[in-house]
Amino acid sequence: MTIAFIGLGAMGKGIASRLAAFLQSEQAPAGCLGPLLVQNRTAAVAEQFAAATPGCQAVGAISELAGASVVFSCLANDAAADSALRELLAAVKQEPELPQQQKQQRVYVNMATVLPSTVARQAAETAAAGVAYVNCPVFGRPDAAASGSLFAVPAGPSAARERLAPLLPAFAARGVWDLGDDPATSAALKLTGNFWIVSQIELSAQCLALATKSGIEDGHVLRMLETFLASPIPLGYAKRIAAGDYSAETGFAVDLALKDVGHMRALAQETTCPLPLADTAFNHLLQAKAKHGGQLDWGAINLAVRDTAGLPANTKDKAQ
């Protein structure tokens, strides 16, 4: 069984490194052969990653992964995810000598945050090529990916989920939420979860701004939030934005956040479910991008909230 990974961005590098180490360990599923094959749109990125990561081998083209048993894909947006999948399926279809049963044992795993309609279409295209499809988004930041401390949310045909399950401990130490046979449900849950996170950032930013304008120090607000909230996610973002830390090196860039929140709004329209806070967050993300660029962490919502409130930017890096 050969395992492959497409997409070596901030999240992809962390997940791929954990997979590579896992496949070289005693925990590796029986029958796993050879190194983890890695591919990236920029070939040099894959080559450098493979050179620095034991148990990895870089390949130049997605078509070279057609024979892999399980192919993970972790890409930035729907268009990139579509392009990678179609390139892979085109190569799979060029192998008529391969028994259909062997094709059906292959699993394609999408880890990108995309629309449920994108997942449904991709699943249909994959099934038509005789390959099983599992949608498996994850919850966690790039640093959690690097430490293997993600939550994974797989959904797809049961046989494919069973084939994937032995590999999930490599990067999903915090848990696996199996959502059943319909892969689109995990895409919807991922957007729901990210909506909750971006809503918490929005709330934290507004609380901090109101307190600042009322003469209250950030530390008092953070102490309040620490009391109110058990989850480290909103408190972690509140601490980061209060400190003026908007680096996306271990976070989530504004450009990608605009895509995700745009997806939330599209899903809200599709399901006739108003999400006014998503509209607010989207507009603040646009405002932050217009003034500071799209490469800051999505906590830059706080910069837009502060600007609207007549407060100065609190960035640690004044160049931002």
C-alpha atoms as one frame of an Amber mdcrd trajectory, in Angstrom:
protein
   0.000   0.000   0.000   1.574   3.269  -1.193   0.578   6.554   0.451   0.848
   9.967  -1.243   0.279  13.583  -0.236  -0.518  16.582  -2.451  -0.124  20.149
  -1.173   2.697  21.320   1.082   1.359  24.580   2.450   1.479  25.402   6.159
  -1.062  22.711   7.077   0.079  20.215   4.471   3.694  20.240   5.611   2.708
  19.472   9.176   0.335  16.657   8.254   2.726  15.160   5.702   5.618  15.180
   8.150   3.499  13.337  10.702   2.372  10.805   8.102   5.950  10.195   6.969
   7.112   9.543  10.526   4.074   7.355  11.224   4.685   5.211   8.148   8.257
   4.597   9.311   7.117   3.585  12.798   5.898   0.345  14.314   2.360   1.801
  14.245   2.280   1.823  10.450  -0.535  -0.282   8.954   0.542  -3.670   7.644
   1.389  -3.639   3.958   2.524  -0.014   3.687   5.317   0.106   1.127   8.069
   2.630   0.591   8.246   6.293   1.541   5.438   8.851   1.592   5.216  10.336
  -1.904   4.815  14.126  -1.794   3.862  16.562  -4.543   3.467  20.328  -4.634
   2.576  22.772  -7.391   6.009  24.343  -6.929   8.289  21.343  -7.410  11.149
  22.874  -5.431   8.948  22.993  -2.324   8.323  19.233  -2.523  11.992  18.520
  -3.203  13.153  20.628  -0.260  10.525  19.105   2.015  11.475  15.553   1.034
  15.172  16.306   1.526  14.486  17.616   5.031  11.890  15.015   6.045  12.916
  11.373   6.559  10.602   8.886   4.891   9.509  11.197   2.042  10.079  11.094
  -1.703   9.151  14.023  -3.959   7.423  13.506  -7.300   7.140  16.150  -9.977
   3.609  15.610 -11.260   0.296  14.521  -9.772  -0.049  11.973 -12.569   2.843
  10.046 -11.003   0.588   9.308  -8.017  -2.017   7.422 -10.041  -0.883   4.096
  -8.644  -0.940   5.136  -4.985  -3.336   3.309  -2.676  -4.289   6.381  -0.631
  -3.783   9.944  -1.872  -4.242  12.838   0.552  -4.833  16.314  -0.862  -4.571
  19.464   1.267  -4.948  22.501  -0.983  -5.916  26.137  -0.541  -9.272  26.402
  -2.308 -11.938  24.696  -4.414 -10.277  25.456  -7.752  -6.923  24.002  -6.677
  -8.636  20.949  -5.182 -10.600  20.403  -8.417  -7.512  20.764 -10.577  -5.449
  18.291  -8.551  -8.216  15.704  -8.460  -8.918  15.900 -12.180  -5.230  15.559
 -13.029  -5.024  12.467 -10.841  -8.204  10.911 -12.248  -7.051  11.534 -15.808
  -3.942   9.514 -15.043  -5.951   6.761 -13.350  -8.171   6.460 -16.425  -5.084
   5.889 -18.562  -4.499   2.549 -16.822  -7.045   0.231 -18.514  -4.950  -2.822
 -17.704  -5.556  -2.346 -13.963  -8.377  -4.572 -12.604 -11.444  -2.555 -11.623
 -11.447  -4.135  -8.183  -7.935  -2.813  -7.572  -8.999   0.668  -8.714 -11.902
   0.595  -6.290  -9.502  -0.125  -3.431  -7.837   3.244  -4.033  -8.906   6.109
  -1.788  -8.689   9.814  -2.518  -8.824  11.946   0.638  -9.696  15.630   0.323
  -8.584  17.667   3.340  -9.211  21.140   1.894 -11.932  23.354   3.307 -14.321
  23.528   0.347 -18.033  23.871  -0.307 -20.272  20.829   0.248 -21.335  21.116
  -3.401 -17.664  20.880  -4.424 -17.271  17.726  -2.353 -20.427  16.182  -3.810
 -19.198  16.857  -7.356 -15.705  15.578  -6.616 -17.100  12.418  -5.032 -19.193
  11.735  -8.142 -16.216  12.305 -10.462 -14.024  10.052  -8.347 -16.604   7.277
  -8.211 -16.986   7.435 -12.011 -13.256   6.734 -12.279 -13.589   3.735  -9.969
 -11.812   5.382  -7.022 -13.289   5.830  -3.532 -13.572   9.364  -2.106 -13.387
  10.476   1.522 -13.713  14.082   2.609 -11.601  14.568   5.717 -11.166  18.173
   6.851  -9.339  18.816  10.092  -9.626  21.300  12.926  -6.450  22.873  14.248
  -3.765  25.377  13.373  -0.517  24.585  11.496   1.333  24.139  14.790  -1.243
  21.509  15.800  -0.734  19.789  12.440   3.025  19.688  13.014   2.512  18.092
  16.439  -0.180  15.690  15.183  -2.794  17.236  17.478  -5.658  17.742  15.034
  -9.312  16.706  15.018 -10.217  14.827  11.829 -13.739  14.693  10.386 -13.921
  11.934   7.750 -17.026  11.108   5.724 -17.451   8.836   2.726 -18.159   5.205
   1.803 -17.671   2.907   4.783 -15.094   0.683   3.075 -13.002   3.733   2.186
 -13.249   5.110   5.720 -12.074   1.759   7.041  -9.025   1.887   4.774  -8.275
   5.427   5.890  -8.814   4.860   9.631  -5.412   3.240  10.408  -3.627   6.333
   9.030  -5.545   8.962  11.002  -3.625   8.517  14.293  -0.609   9.980  12.500
  -2.038  13.503  12.722  -5.408  13.352  14.533  -4.353  12.708  18.111  -7.126
  14.917  19.497  -9.883  12.835  17.972 -11.733  11.530  14.930 -15.367  12.420
  14.324 -16.747   9.933  11.803 -19.699  11.540   9.990 -20.823   8.555   7.966
 -21.285   7.872   4.262 -22.055  11.304   2.801 -18.763  13.188   2.285 -20.518
  16.547   1.876 -21.606  16.475   5.531 -18.025  16.807   6.746 -17.516  19.819
   4.464 -20.589  21.442   6.006 -19.399  20.648   9.536 -15.962  22.106   8.782
 -17.556  25.360   7.639 -19.813  25.308  10.697 -16.781  24.884  12.948 -14.829
  27.623  11.207 -17.873  29.876  11.479 -17.808  29.330  15.232 -14.086  30.167
  15.357 -14.362  33.303  13.232 -17.382  34.353  15.290 -15.321  34.008  18.467
 -12.588  36.160  16.936 -15.196  38.758  15.979 -16.681  38.734  19.479 -13.267
  38.953  21.136 -12.267  41.859  18.923 -15.457  43.771  19.707 -15.159  43.069
  23.452 -11.557  44.281  23.514 -12.399  47.404  21.528 -15.354  48.291  23.775
 -13.267  47.756  26.887 -10.398  49.854  25.526 -12.735  52.725  24.689 -14.149
  52.406  28.207 -10.717  52.711  29.768 -10.362  49.024  30.635  -7.021  47.275
  30.120  -6.879  44.214  27.871  -5.717  42.045  30.762  -9.034  42.476  32.577
 -10.968  41.393  29.464  -8.707  38.390  28.958  -9.200  37.355  32.578 -12.960
  37.589  32.049 -12.809  35.494  28.887 -10.607  32.932  30.598 -13.266  32.591
  33.261 -16.132  32.395  30.788 -14.618  30.130  28.163 -13.168  26.677  28.673
 -12.010  26.199  25.074  -8.473  27.434  24.274  -9.454  28.534  20.751 -11.260
  31.849  21.437  -9.013  32.687  24.368  -5.939  31.913  22.288  -7.075  34.254
  19.541  -8.105  36.896  22.054  -4.597  36.812  23.548  -2.985  36.990  20.104
  -5.026  39.945  18.899  -4.711  41.758  22.228  -0.935  41.396  21.872  -1.065
  42.652  18.292   0.190  39.326  16.913  -1.236  38.900  13.413   1.454  36.657
  11.957   0.043  33.968   9.664   3.152  31.793   9.991   1.351  29.557  12.473
  -2.133  30.873  11.731  -4.684  31.343   8.960  -4.258  34.059   6.346  -6.922
  36.698   5.680  -7.148  35.642   2.015  -8.001  32.060   3.008 -10.387  33.311
   5.701 -12.257  35.339   3.067 -12.662  32.152   1.056 -13.937  30.181   4.069
 -16.315  32.894   5.290 -17.490  33.327   1.685 -18.284  29.615   1.710 -20.168
  30.045   4.998 -22.282  32.784   3.409 -22.890  30.649   0.307 -23.986  27.738
   2.492 -26.194  30.118   4.496 -27.910  31.222   1.285 -28.245  27.653   0.048
 -29.829  26.543   3.322 -31.838  29.759   3.825 -30.107  30.296   7.152 -29.100
  33.925   7.802 -25.658  34.311   9.383 -25.343  38.042  10.076 -22.173  37.560
  12.086 -20.552  35.886   9.065 -21.491  38.963   7.005 -19.909  41.196   9.629
 -16.762  39.076   9.806 -16.499  39.002   6.000 -16.686  42.784   5.774 -14.113
  43.216   8.514 -11.805  40.755   6.757 -12.201  42.770   3.549 -11.485  45.963
   5.474  -8.366  44.407   7.025  -7.178  43.205   3.625  -7.760  46.604   2.017
  -5.614  48.325   4.625  -3.083  45.681   5.641  -3.044  43.062   2.866  -4.313
  39.500   2.731  -1.381  37.681   4.328  -1.970  38.527   7.987  -3.681  36.028
  10.290  -7.475  36.247  10.265  -7.244  37.710  13.746  -6.658  40.901  11.725
 -10.431  41.265  12.043  -9.380  43.057  15.220  -7.523  45.684  13.168 -10.725
  46.435  11.245 -12.774  46.599  14.453 -10.234  48.941  16.054 -10.149  51.112
  12.935 -13.943  51.384  12.898 -13.876  52.293  16.593 -11.326  55.045  15.980
  -8.538  53.144  17.732  -4.992  52.865  16.353  -3.679  49.589  14.968  -2.011
  47.557  17.712   0.300  45.472  15.501   3.564  44.279  17.044   5.128  44.675
  13.599   4.566  48.332  12.689   5.166  47.452   9.027   1.775  45.738   9.077
